[in-house]
Amino acid sequence: MHVRSRVARDPLQASEGNREFKMADTTISPNGNKVADVSMYNGHPYGKDTIITTKTGDLMKSPSISSQDSCTKLTLDKTDDDITCCARDSAAYSVLKLAVCFVCGIIFGMMFTYSRVFEPKTIRSQMVFENFIMLKMFLSAVCAGQIVFCFLSVLPATKKLFKEAIEEYVTCFSSKGILTSGVGAFILGCGMTLSGACPGMVLAQVGSWVPNSIFTLLGCLVGALSYGLLAPAIESKTKPKKKLKYQTLHQTLNWPYIAIALPMSVMLFIVVFVLEYFWDYEKDIKQIGRTPPPYDNIFTASAWRPSIAGAIIGVIQLPLIFTVHDTMGGSTSYVTIVSQWVVTDKLQKMFPYLASKRCGLGNWWQVLYVGGAILGASLASIASDTMATSRGANLPTALFGGILMLWGARFAAGCTSGHGLSGMGLLAWLSFIAVPCMFAGGIVTAFSMQATGALDDYVTSTFDT
């Protein structure tokens, strides 16, 4: 059985027994089996993946599940006649993991819908400081996620799991630096304001049938494909010459994670409390043209407090870490979907970025997750009788905004969920750079659109331009 590690390890550690370290598509086991390496580019390794091989039944560790960028591959156990990049655990265990991810996605989509944060007017109005649903939900989700991470970081049974989750996350920054994180996030923010969405929220928009959201989704797919085709050239030109010695704040200070994250989560809680107290959510609901909801039944209510919905989203980090050893993210799923045509060795060498995202549970769990988000949004919209009642961006703006969002997210190696909810929660340096730049891009675009009158240009049906 063959397992790909998350990070490159010392080859000298593999000298015992039958363990060997070689790059894939080279014989790496005594019986001559090969592993197809989808991270090769013109015969050279794409990234720094290392293959750890052991005898079947003598597995050093369970297959690694990748972080938000799905940089890591899973178990490959194929003969020479059946080489593939599509790895698998036991079928039952993989199905269980995917089922958990799908359920988490359903909850994710429902919370977006019930908070009304997914509405284009909510997002655009946030960028000009007329509505604070998005900020309240974002901060409460980071806060709740950090509290979850704090418990995981100190409990003896979960300490190792938490460290692995951090290692998985920062591995995705191997070719990223301050410039790419800042510029990519700024572009993502511009796309968010244009389309009135983000890579995660567009799924809730599709599930709730927001006008032209299907074109925002199409733009995201086009953006993922076009970036994937050019990724090797882009990353070879933008890869930082000197990497950060430490990727997270607590590693830099050599402090326990909880020593920084717990005070930060308390501070975020206070900020959210003050926002809710002085800017009640009913004011935000009215601002987007909704009637404040009744309180007799939360499932049929048209809106929840965004801080409550955000906290629930933050708690979703827990089952994701336990099942796929991963944290929340969504933009990689678009790349996985558009990379399914990269099936031959020649295509995989030509387009290594797409090939590396095509197969494996580490990539496909996000696809199930975002699919669940569409279903969850539909269920919440039907329950609250708000299906197809939102206003959307016009068709060209929705499409172009979707393209920009995915270009920015891939260039920065993370989206609003990846950098915002997971990266800031894990105290990643590049996420603290990306998130302000993301909002800066959205704010600059929003005020520019407001100056021209385009900010309030909404449509009431799909195909409207």
GROMACS .gro file of C-alpha atoms in nm:
model
  465
    1MET     CA    1   0.000   0.000   0.000
    2HIS     CA    2   0.128   0.346  -0.083
    3VAL     CA    3   0.064   0.666   0.107
    4ARG     CA    4   0.157   1.020   0.018
    5SER     CA    5   0.264   1.232   0.312
    6ARG     CA    6   0.153   1.589   0.361
    7VAL     CA    7   0.502   1.729   0.377
    8ALA     CA    8   0.837   1.619   0.248
    9ARG     CA    9   1.028   1.414   0.499
   10ASP     CA   10   1.392   1.318   0.541
   11PRO     CA   11   1.468   1.033   0.300
   12LEU     CA   12   1.702   0.887   0.560
   13GLN     CA   13   1.402   0.808   0.774
   14ALA     CA   14   1.283   0.563   0.513
   15SER     CA   15   1.587   0.337   0.518
   16GLU     CA   16   1.428   0.073   0.739
   17GLY     CA   17   1.277  -0.239   0.591
   18ASN     CA   18   1.107  -0.198   0.260
   19ARG     CA   19   1.035   0.173   0.294
   20GLU     CA   20   1.164   0.380   0.008
   21PHE     CA   21   1.123   0.743  -0.090
   22LYS     CA   22   1.104   0.815  -0.462
   23MET     CA   23   0.900   1.042  -0.678
   24ALA     CA   24   0.601   0.878  -0.839
   25ASP     CA   25   0.589   0.705  -1.173
   26THR     CA   26   0.908   0.534  -1.065
   27THR     CA   27   0.912   0.183  -0.926
   28ILE     CA   28   0.881   0.228  -0.553
   29SER     CA   29   0.796  -0.111  -0.412
   30PRO     CA   30   0.976  -0.444  -0.418
   31ASN     CA   31   0.718  -0.606  -0.645
   32GLY     CA   32   0.766  -0.337  -0.909
   33ASN     CA   33   0.436  -0.158  -0.862
   34LYS     CA   34   0.420   0.205  -0.970
   35VAL     CA   35   0.227   0.505  -0.851
   36ALA     CA   36   0.097   0.760  -1.098
   37ASP     CA   37   0.222   1.098  -0.990
   38VAL     CA   38  -0.025   1.365  -1.092
   39SER     CA   39   0.207   1.632  -0.956
   40MET     CA   40   0.466   1.609  -1.231
   41TYR     CA   41   0.536   1.884  -1.483
   42ASN     CA   42   0.758   1.812  -1.785
   43GLY     CA   43   0.922   1.533  -1.593
   44HIS     CA   44   0.985   1.740  -1.281
   45PRO     CA   45   0.799   1.725  -0.948
   46TYR     CA   46   0.520   1.980  -0.918
   47GLY     CA   47   0.539   2.076  -0.552
   48LYS     CA   48   0.727   1.876  -0.290
   49ASP     CA   49   0.516   1.569  -0.241
   50THR     CA   50   0.695   1.262  -0.115
   51ILE     CA   51   0.584   0.904  -0.145
   52ILE     CA   52   0.604   0.688   0.164
   53THR     CA   53   0.578   0.320   0.088
   54THR     CA   54   0.546   0.026   0.321
   55LYS     CA   55   0.443  -0.331   0.301
   56THR     CA   56   0.071  -0.386   0.274
   57GLY     CA   57  -0.055  -0.421   0.627
   58ASP     CA   58   0.244  -0.233   0.767
   59LEU     CA   59   0.107   0.118   0.721
   60MET     CA   60   0.301   0.386   0.904
   61LYS     CA   61  -0.001   0.610   0.934
   62SER     CA   62  -0.345   0.660   0.791
   63PRO     CA   63  -0.374   0.833   0.453
   64SER     CA   64  -0.335   1.204   0.479
   65ILE     CA   65  -0.629   1.418   0.383
   66SER     CA   66  -0.544   1.748   0.228
   67SER     CA   67  -0.623   2.092   0.353
   68GLN     CA   68  -0.841   2.356   0.183
   69ASP     CA   69  -0.618   2.353  -0.126
   70SER     CA   70  -0.608   1.971  -0.136
   71CYS     CA   71  -0.235   1.962  -0.194
   72THR     CA   72  -0.199   1.608  -0.065
   73LYS     CA   73  -0.288   1.286  -0.239
   74LEU     CA   74  -0.429   0.976  -0.080
   75THR     CA   75  -0.353   0.607  -0.085
   76LEU     CA   76  -0.264   0.462  -0.422
   77ASP     CA   77  -0.259   0.086  -0.452
   78LYS     CA   78  -0.266  -0.003  -0.818
   79THR     CA   79  -0.070  -0.240  -1.037
   80ASP     CA   80   0.124  -0.141  -1.348
   81ASP     CA   81  -0.176  -0.231  -1.562
   82ASP     CA   82  -0.416  -0.015  -1.362
   83ILE     CA   83  -0.234   0.303  -1.270
   84THR     CA   84  -0.459   0.586  -1.161
   85CYS     CA   85  -0.448   0.901  -0.956
   86CYS     CA   86  -0.781   0.823  -0.797
   87ALA     CA   87  -0.699   0.686  -0.454
   88ARG     CA   88  -0.927   0.523  -0.203
   89ASP     CA   89  -0.965   0.418   0.157
   90SER     CA   90  -1.187   0.125   0.230
   91ALA     CA   91  -1.513   0.188   0.047
   92ALA     CA   92  -1.727   0.199   0.360
   93TYR     CA   93  -1.493   0.441   0.540
   94SER     CA   94  -1.473   0.673   0.241
   95VAL     CA   95  -1.851   0.674   0.202
   96LEU     CA   96  -1.888   0.760   0.571
   97LYS     CA   97  -1.646   1.052   0.540
   98LEU     CA   98  -1.818   1.185   0.232
   99ALA     CA   99  -2.157   1.151   0.399
  100VAL     CA  100  -2.038   1.358   0.695
  101CYS     CA  101  -1.903   1.624   0.457
  102PHE     CA  102  -2.233   1.627   0.267
  103VAL     CA  103  -2.431   1.679   0.589
  104CYS     CA  104  -2.193   1.956   0.697
  105GLY     CA  105  -2.250   2.117   0.358
  106ILE     CA  106  -2.627   2.102   0.408
  107ILE     CA  107  -2.592   2.284   0.740
  108PHE     CA  108  -2.353   2.532   0.577
  109GLY     CA  109  -2.606   2.615   0.304
  110MET     CA  110  -2.895   2.642   0.549
  111MET     CA  111  -2.706   2.888   0.769
  112PHE     CA  112  -2.620   3.106   0.471
  113THR     CA  113  -2.986   3.112   0.375
  114TYR     CA  114  -3.136   3.169   0.717
  115SER     CA  115  -2.892   3.450   0.794
  116ARG     CA  116  -2.972   3.613   0.453
  117VAL     CA  117  -2.598   3.672   0.412
  118PHE     CA  118  -2.611   3.508   0.067
  119GLU     CA  119  -2.826   3.781  -0.087
  120PRO     CA  120  -2.632   4.001  -0.333
  121LYS     CA  121  -2.768   4.317  -0.171
  122THR     CA  122  -2.640   4.200   0.169
  123ILE     CA  123  -2.288   4.155   0.037
  124ARG     CA  124  -2.276   4.477  -0.163
  125SER     CA  125  -2.428   4.680   0.120
  126GLN     CA  126  -2.170   4.541   0.361
  127MET     CA  127  -1.894   4.678   0.143
  128VAL     CA  128  -2.035   5.031   0.173
  129PHE     CA  129  -2.109   4.985   0.546
  130GLU     CA  130  -2.487   5.001   0.513
  131ASN     CA  131  -2.549   4.644   0.629
  132PHE     CA  132  -2.354   4.431   0.878
  133ILE     CA  133  -2.503   4.084   0.838
  134MET     CA  134  -2.191   3.961   0.661
  135LEU     CA  135  -1.946   4.101   0.916
  136LYS     CA  136  -2.143   3.968   1.213
  137MET     CA  137  -2.166   3.623   1.061
  138PHE     CA  138  -1.802   3.617   0.952
  139LEU     CA  139  -1.664   3.721   1.291
  140SER     CA  140  -1.890   3.486   1.486
  141ALA     CA  141  -1.788   3.195   1.262
  142VAL     CA  142  -1.418   3.267   1.318
  143CYS     CA  143  -1.483   3.302   1.691
  144ALA     CA  144  -1.670   2.971   1.720
  145GLY     CA  145  -1.413   2.796   1.503
  146GLN     CA  146  -1.129   2.919   1.721
  147ILE     CA  147  -1.302   2.796   2.034
  148VAL     CA  148  -1.329   2.453   1.870
  149PHE     CA  149  -0.962   2.467   1.774
  150CYS     CA  150  -0.866   2.569   2.129
  151PHE     CA  151  -1.028   2.259   2.275
  152LEU     CA  152  -0.866   2.038   2.012
  153SER     CA  153  -0.525   2.191   2.080
  154VAL     CA  154  -0.521   2.110   2.451
  155LEU     CA  155  -0.711   1.783   2.483
  156PRO     CA  156  -0.461   1.493   2.492
  157ALA     CA  157  -0.672   1.281   2.258
  158THR     CA  158  -0.689   1.551   1.987
  159LYS     CA  159  -0.358   1.739   2.013
  160LYS     CA  160  -0.196   1.539   1.736
  161LEU     CA  161  -0.502   1.569   1.515
  162PHE     CA  162  -0.501   1.947   1.554
  163LYS     CA  163  -0.130   1.972   1.469
  164GLU     CA  164  -0.191   1.765   1.157
  165ALA     CA  165  -0.475   1.995   1.055
  166ILE     CA  166  -0.243   2.297   1.080
  167GLU     CA  167   0.030   2.118   0.884
  168GLU     CA  168  -0.224   2.028   0.615
  169TYR     CA  169  -0.341   2.387   0.591
  170VAL     CA  170  -0.003   2.558   0.566
  171THR     CA  171   0.125   2.301   0.313
  172CYS     CA  172  -0.096   2.473   0.057
  173PHE     CA  173   0.112   2.790   0.087
  174SER     CA  174   0.427   2.624  -0.051
  175SER     CA  175   0.413   2.838  -0.366
  176LYS     CA  176   0.244   3.142  -0.212
  177GLY     CA  177   0.372   3.451  -0.041
  178ILE     CA  178   0.264   3.793   0.079
  179LEU     CA  179   0.223   3.931  -0.274
  180THR     CA  180   0.008   3.647  -0.406
  181SER     CA  181  -0.205   3.635  -0.092
  182GLY     CA  182  -0.268   4.009  -0.101
  183VAL     CA  183  -0.323   4.055  -0.474
  184GLY     CA  184  -0.526   3.736  -0.513
  185ALA     CA  185  -0.750   3.826  -0.222
  186PHE     CA  186  -0.799   4.179  -0.357
  187ILE     CA  187  -0.912   4.035  -0.692
  188LEU     CA  188  -1.144   3.797  -0.505
  189GLY     CA  189  -1.297   4.091  -0.319
  190CYS     CA  190  -1.359   4.276  -0.645
  191GLY     CA  191  -1.541   3.972  -0.780
  192MET     CA  192  -1.745   3.941  -0.461
  193THR     CA  193  -1.888   4.290  -0.497
  194LEU     CA  194  -1.950   4.260  -0.869
  195SER     CA  195  -2.140   3.934  -0.840
  196GLY     CA  196  -2.277   3.993  -0.492
  197ALA     CA  197  -2.147   3.652  -0.390
  198CYS     CA  198  -1.840   3.457  -0.280
  199PRO     CA  199  -1.726   3.106  -0.381
  200GLY     CA  200  -1.926   2.956  -0.096
  201MET     CA  201  -2.228   3.183  -0.100
  202VAL     CA  202  -2.294   3.135  -0.471
  203LEU     CA  203  -2.391   2.776  -0.388
  204ALA     CA  204  -2.659   2.899  -0.148
  205GLN     CA  205  -2.770   3.144  -0.418
  206VAL     CA  206  -2.812   2.861  -0.668
  207GLY     CA  207  -3.002   2.654  -0.412
  208SER     CA  208  -3.233   2.948  -0.341
  209TRP     CA  209  -3.252   3.037  -0.711
  210VAL     CA  210  -3.119   3.390  -0.690
  211PRO     CA  211  -3.146   3.546  -1.037
  212ASN     CA  212  -2.836   3.490  -1.251
  213SER     CA  213  -2.656   3.303  -0.971
  214ILE     CA  214  -2.622   3.014  -1.216
  215PHE     CA  215  -2.404   3.246  -1.427
  216THR     CA  216  -2.195   3.339  -1.125
  217LEU     CA  217  -2.142   2.966  -1.073
  218LEU     CA  218  -2.052   2.928  -1.440
  219GLY     CA  219  -1.805   3.214  -1.406
  220CYS     CA  220  -1.646   3.039  -1.108
  221LEU     CA  221  -1.600   2.723  -1.315
  222VAL     CA  222  -1.452   2.921  -1.605
  223GLY     CA  223  -1.219   3.097  -1.362
  224ALA     CA  224  -1.110   2.768  -1.207
  225LEU     CA  225  -1.042   2.612  -1.547
  226SER     CA  226  -0.855   2.909  -1.694
  227TYR     CA  227  -0.640   2.949  -1.384
  228GLY     CA  228  -0.570   2.578  -1.374
  229LEU     CA  229  -0.448   2.578  -1.733
  230LEU     CA  230  -0.203   2.860  -1.662
  231ALA     CA  231  -0.114   2.774  -1.301
  232PRO     CA  232   0.237   2.630  -1.359
  233ALA     CA  233   0.346   2.941  -1.551
  234ILE     CA  234   0.181   3.177  -1.303
  235GLU     CA  235   0.321   3.009  -0.995
  236SER     CA  236   0.671   2.978  -1.139
  237LYS     CA  237   0.674   3.358  -1.185
  238THR     CA  238   0.510   3.450  -0.854
  239LYS     CA  239   0.655   3.193  -0.617
  240PRO     CA  240   0.839   3.383  -0.340
  241LYS     CA  241   1.216   3.349  -0.338
  242LYS     CA  242   1.218   3.325   0.039
  243LYS     CA  243   0.943   3.146   0.228
  244LEU     CA  244   0.817   3.247   0.567
  245LYS     CA  245   1.009   3.059   0.834
  246TYR     CA  246   0.688   3.013   1.031
  247GLN     CA  247   0.344   3.008   0.871
  248THR     CA  248   0.139   3.079   1.184
  249LEU     CA  249   0.146   3.343   1.454
  250HIS     CA  250   0.177   3.104   1.747
  251GLN     CA  251   0.465   2.919   1.581
  252THR     CA  252   0.645   3.248   1.525
  253LEU     CA  253   0.609   3.347   1.891
  254ASN     CA  254   0.666   2.989   2.007
  255TRP     CA  255   0.353   3.011   2.220
  256PRO     CA  256   0.081   2.752   2.265
  257TYR     CA  257  -0.200   2.801   2.015
  258ILE     CA  258  -0.456   2.860   2.289
  259ALA     CA  259  -0.250   3.144   2.440
  260ILE     CA  260  -0.324   3.356   2.132
  261ALA     CA  261  -0.644   3.206   1.992
  262LEU     CA  262  -0.847   3.218   2.314
  263PRO     CA  263  -0.795   3.592   2.377
  264MET     CA  264  -0.862   3.654   2.007
  265SER     CA  265  -1.189   3.460   2.021
  266VAL     CA  266  -1.295   3.654   2.331
  267MET     CA  267  -1.220   3.980   2.149
  268LEU     CA  268  -1.419   3.867   1.846
  269PHE     CA  269  -1.711   3.772   2.071
  270ILE     CA  270  -1.710   4.121   2.225
  271VAL     CA  271  -1.703   4.285   1.881
  272VAL     CA  272  -1.997   4.073   1.761
  273PHE     CA  273  -2.191   4.145   2.080
  274VAL     CA  274  -2.138   4.520   2.041
  275LEU     CA  275  -2.243   4.505   1.674
  276GLU     CA  276  -2.558   4.310   1.760
  277TYR     CA  277  -2.640   4.544   2.048
  278PHE     CA  278  -2.592   4.875   1.867
  279TRP     CA  279  -2.692   4.759   1.517
  280ASP     CA  280  -2.979   4.517   1.559
  281TYR     CA  281  -3.023   4.260   1.286
  282GLU     CA  282  -3.383   4.369   1.221
  283LYS     CA  283  -3.239   4.692   1.079
  284ASP     CA  284  -3.027   4.484   0.840
  285ILE     CA  285  -3.322   4.265   0.743
  286LYS     CA  286  -3.532   4.569   0.657
  287GLN     CA  287  -3.242   4.721   0.461
  288ILE     CA  288  -3.243   4.427   0.218
  289GLY     CA  289  -3.621   4.446   0.180
  290ARG     CA  290  -3.719   4.164   0.413
  291THR     CA  291  -3.979   4.164   0.691
  292PRO     CA  292  -3.844   4.088   1.040
  293PRO     CA  293  -3.927   3.723   1.105
  294PRO     CA  294  -4.173   3.581   1.358
  295TYR     CA  295  -4.022   3.394   1.649
  296ASP     CA  296  -4.264   3.103   1.681
  297ASN     CA  297  -4.079   2.865   1.449
  298ILE     CA  298  -3.712   2.905   1.360
  299PHE     CA  299  -3.736   2.678   1.056
  300THR     CA  300  -4.011   2.879   0.890
  301ALA     CA  301  -3.859   3.216   0.986
  302SER     CA  302  -3.719   3.412   0.694
  303ALA     CA  303  -3.409   3.517   0.888
  304TRP     CA  304  -3.199   3.431   1.191
  305ARG     CA  305  -2.955   3.643   1.380
  306PRO     CA  306  -2.635   3.628   1.174
  307SER     CA  307  -2.421   3.576   1.483
  308ILE     CA  308  -2.611   3.255   1.565
  309ALA     CA  309  -2.585   3.123   1.210
  310GLY     CA  310  -2.216   3.214   1.199
  311ALA     CA  311  -2.144   3.033   1.525
  312ILE     CA  312  -2.305   2.717   1.387
  313ILE     CA  313  -2.088   2.738   1.076
  314GLY     CA  314  -1.780   2.774   1.296
  315VAL     CA  315  -1.868   2.455   1.486
  316ILE     CA  316  -1.877   2.264   1.154
  317GLN     CA  317  -1.497   2.271   1.171
  318LEU     CA  318  -1.515   1.997   1.435
  319PRO     CA  319  -1.667   1.713   1.228
  320LEU     CA  320  -1.454   1.809   0.926
  321ILE     CA  321  -1.133   1.777   1.125
  322PHE     CA  322  -1.238   1.446   1.278
  323THR     CA  323  -1.346   1.289   0.951
  324VAL     CA  324  -1.122   1.429   0.676
  325HIS     CA  325  -0.853   1.591   0.893
  326ASP     CA  326  -0.929   1.915   0.718
  327THR     CA  327  -1.068   2.261   0.778
  328MET     CA  328  -1.336   2.451   0.595
  329GLY     CA  329  -1.283   2.563   0.237
  330GLY     CA  330  -1.464   2.548  -0.094
  331SER     CA  331  -1.281   2.700  -0.390
  332THR     CA  332  -1.080   2.385  -0.465
  333SER     CA  333  -1.404   2.202  -0.542
  334TYR     CA  334  -1.443   2.411  -0.857
  335VAL     CA  335  -1.100   2.303  -0.977
  336THR     CA  336  -1.181   1.939  -0.904
  337ILE     CA  337  -1.498   1.960  -1.112
  338VAL     CA  338  -1.333   2.122  -1.415
  339SER     CA  339  -1.027   1.893  -1.407
  340GLN     CA  340  -1.206   1.567  -1.482
  341TRP     CA  341  -1.094   1.570  -1.846
  342VAL     CA  342  -0.725   1.554  -1.748
  343VAL     CA  343  -0.713   1.174  -1.766
  344THR     CA  344  -0.411   1.076  -1.976
  345ASP     CA  345  -0.045   1.088  -1.878
  346LYS     CA  346   0.021   1.348  -2.145
  347LEU     CA  347  -0.256   1.576  -2.022
  348GLN     CA  348  -0.146   1.533  -1.661
  349LYS     CA  349   0.207   1.643  -1.752
  350MET     CA  350   0.073   1.937  -1.952
  351PHE     CA  351  -0.166   2.055  -1.680
  352PRO     CA  352  -0.024   1.939  -1.346
  353TYR     CA  353  -0.227   2.183  -1.136
  354LEU     CA  354  -0.555   2.047  -1.270
  355ALA     CA  355  -0.430   1.689  -1.249
  356SER     CA  356  -0.336   1.729  -0.883
  357LYS     CA  357  -0.692   1.832  -0.798
  358ARG     CA  358  -0.872   1.569  -1.005
  359CYS     CA  359  -0.887   1.266  -0.779
  360GLY     CA  360  -0.879   1.146  -0.424
  361LEU     CA  361  -1.092   1.194  -0.119
  362GLY     CA  362  -0.879   1.496  -0.030
  363ASN     CA  363  -1.025   1.674  -0.331
  364TRP     CA  364  -1.368   1.520  -0.364
  365TRP     CA  365  -1.485   1.580  -0.009
  366GLN     CA  366  -1.519   1.950  -0.095
  367VAL     CA  367  -1.734   1.866  -0.396
  368LEU     CA  368  -1.974   1.675  -0.172
  369TYR     CA  369  -1.957   1.959   0.079
  370VAL     CA  370  -2.056   2.228  -0.171
  371GLY     CA  371  -2.320   1.999  -0.320
  372GLY     CA  372  -2.471   1.970   0.026
  373ALA     CA  373  -2.468   2.350   0.053
  374ILE     CA  374  -2.691   2.377  -0.254
  375LEU     CA  375  -2.936   2.127  -0.106
  376GLY     CA  376  -2.929   2.295   0.236
  377ALA     CA  377  -3.006   2.634   0.084
  378SER     CA  378  -3.297   2.485  -0.109
  379LEU     CA  379  -3.440   2.322   0.202
  380ALA     CA  380  -3.413   2.644   0.403
  381SER     CA  381  -3.568   2.851   0.124
  382ILE     CA  382  -3.861   2.613   0.090
  383ALA     CA  383  -3.915   2.600   0.466
  384SER     CA  384  -3.909   2.979   0.497
  385ASP     CA  385  -4.107   3.032   0.176
  386THR     CA  386  -3.833   3.254   0.030
  387MET     CA  387  -3.739   3.049  -0.276
  388ALA     CA  388  -3.668   3.271  -0.579
  389THR     CA  389  -3.758   3.590  -0.393
  390SER     CA  390  -3.414   3.754  -0.387
  391ARG     CA  391  -3.276   4.003  -0.636
  392GLY     CA  392  -2.955   3.922  -0.821
  393ALA     CA  393  -2.677   4.085  -1.019
  394ASN     CA  394  -2.723   4.138  -1.391
  395LEU     CA  395  -2.592   3.862  -1.617
  396PRO     CA  396  -2.259   4.013  -1.738
  397THR     CA  397  -2.166   4.129  -1.389
  398ALA     CA  398  -2.255   3.794  -1.234
  399LEU     CA  399  -2.047   3.603  -1.490
  400PHE     CA  400  -1.742   3.830  -1.477
  401GLY     CA  401  -1.758   3.850  -1.097
  402GLY     CA  402  -1.753   3.470  -1.077
  403ILE     CA  403  -1.443   3.451  -1.296
  404LEU     CA  404  -1.262   3.709  -1.083
  405MET     CA  405  -1.357   3.532  -0.760
  406LEU     CA  406  -1.202   3.202  -0.859
  407TRP     CA  407  -0.894   3.360  -1.015
  408GLY     CA  408  -0.838   3.552  -0.694
  409ALA     CA  409  -0.910   3.256  -0.469
  410ARG     CA  410  -0.672   3.025  -0.655
  411PHE     CA  411  -0.400   3.289  -0.680
  412ALA     CA  412  -0.426   3.348  -0.305
  413ALA     CA  413  -0.469   2.973  -0.226
  414GLY     CA  414  -0.793   3.033  -0.040
  415CYS     CA  415  -1.134   3.197  -0.047
  416THR     CA  416  -1.353   3.358   0.218
  417SER     CA  417  -1.402   3.022   0.387
  418GLY     CA  418  -1.046   2.898   0.343
  419HIS     CA  419  -0.856   3.213   0.440
  420GLY     CA  420  -1.129   3.377   0.644
  421LEU     CA  421  -1.287   3.103   0.854
  422SER     CA  422  -1.005   2.848   0.858
  423GLY     CA  423  -0.688   3.050   0.803
  424MET     CA  424  -0.762   3.325   1.053
  425GLY     CA  425  -0.891   3.066   1.297
  426LEU     CA  426  -0.563   2.875   1.270
  427LEU     CA  427  -0.364   3.201   1.303
  428ALA     CA  428  -0.204   3.171   0.959
  429TRP     CA  429   0.005   3.475   0.869
  430LEU     CA  430  -0.096   3.481   0.502
  431SER     CA  431  -0.464   3.466   0.597
  432PHE     CA  432  -0.424   3.775   0.814
  433ILE     CA  433  -0.291   3.943   0.500
  434ALA     CA  434  -0.551   3.796   0.263
  435VAL     CA  435  -0.867   3.879   0.457
  436PRO     CA  436  -0.809   4.258   0.487
  437CYS     CA  437  -0.708   4.267   0.119
  438MET     CA  438  -1.023   4.074   0.032
  439PHE     CA  439  -1.243   4.331   0.200
  440ALA     CA  440  -1.033   4.613   0.056
  441GLY     CA  441  -1.099   4.487  -0.296
  442GLY     CA  442  -1.469   4.457  -0.221
  443ILE     CA  443  -1.490   4.803  -0.064
  444VAL     CA  444  -1.302   4.979  -0.346
  445THR     CA  445  -1.522   4.812  -0.606
  446ALA     CA  446  -1.841   4.884  -0.411
  447PHE     CA  447  -1.774   5.257  -0.371
  448SER     CA  448  -1.674   5.277  -0.737
  449MET     CA  449  -2.000   5.111  -0.838
  450GLN     CA  450  -2.195   5.334  -0.601
  451ALA     CA  451  -2.043   5.642  -0.763
  452THR     CA  452  -2.171   5.528  -1.102
  453GLY     CA  453  -2.509   5.405  -0.976
  454ALA     CA  454  -2.428   5.043  -1.062
  455LEU     CA  455  -2.424   4.922  -0.702
  456ASP     CA  456  -2.802   4.912  -0.680
  457ASP     CA  457  -2.848   4.757  -1.022
  458TYR     CA  458  -3.034   4.432  -0.948
  459VAL     CA  459  -3.253   4.202  -1.154
  460THR     CA  460  -3.555   3.996  -1.058
  461SER     CA  461  -3.523   3.707  -1.301
  462THR     CA  462  -3.250   3.495  -1.455
  463PHE     CA  463  -3.111   3.604  -1.796
  464ASP     CA  464  -3.189   3.968  -1.719
  465THR     CA  465  -2.905   4.196  -1.822
   0.00000   0.00000   0.00000
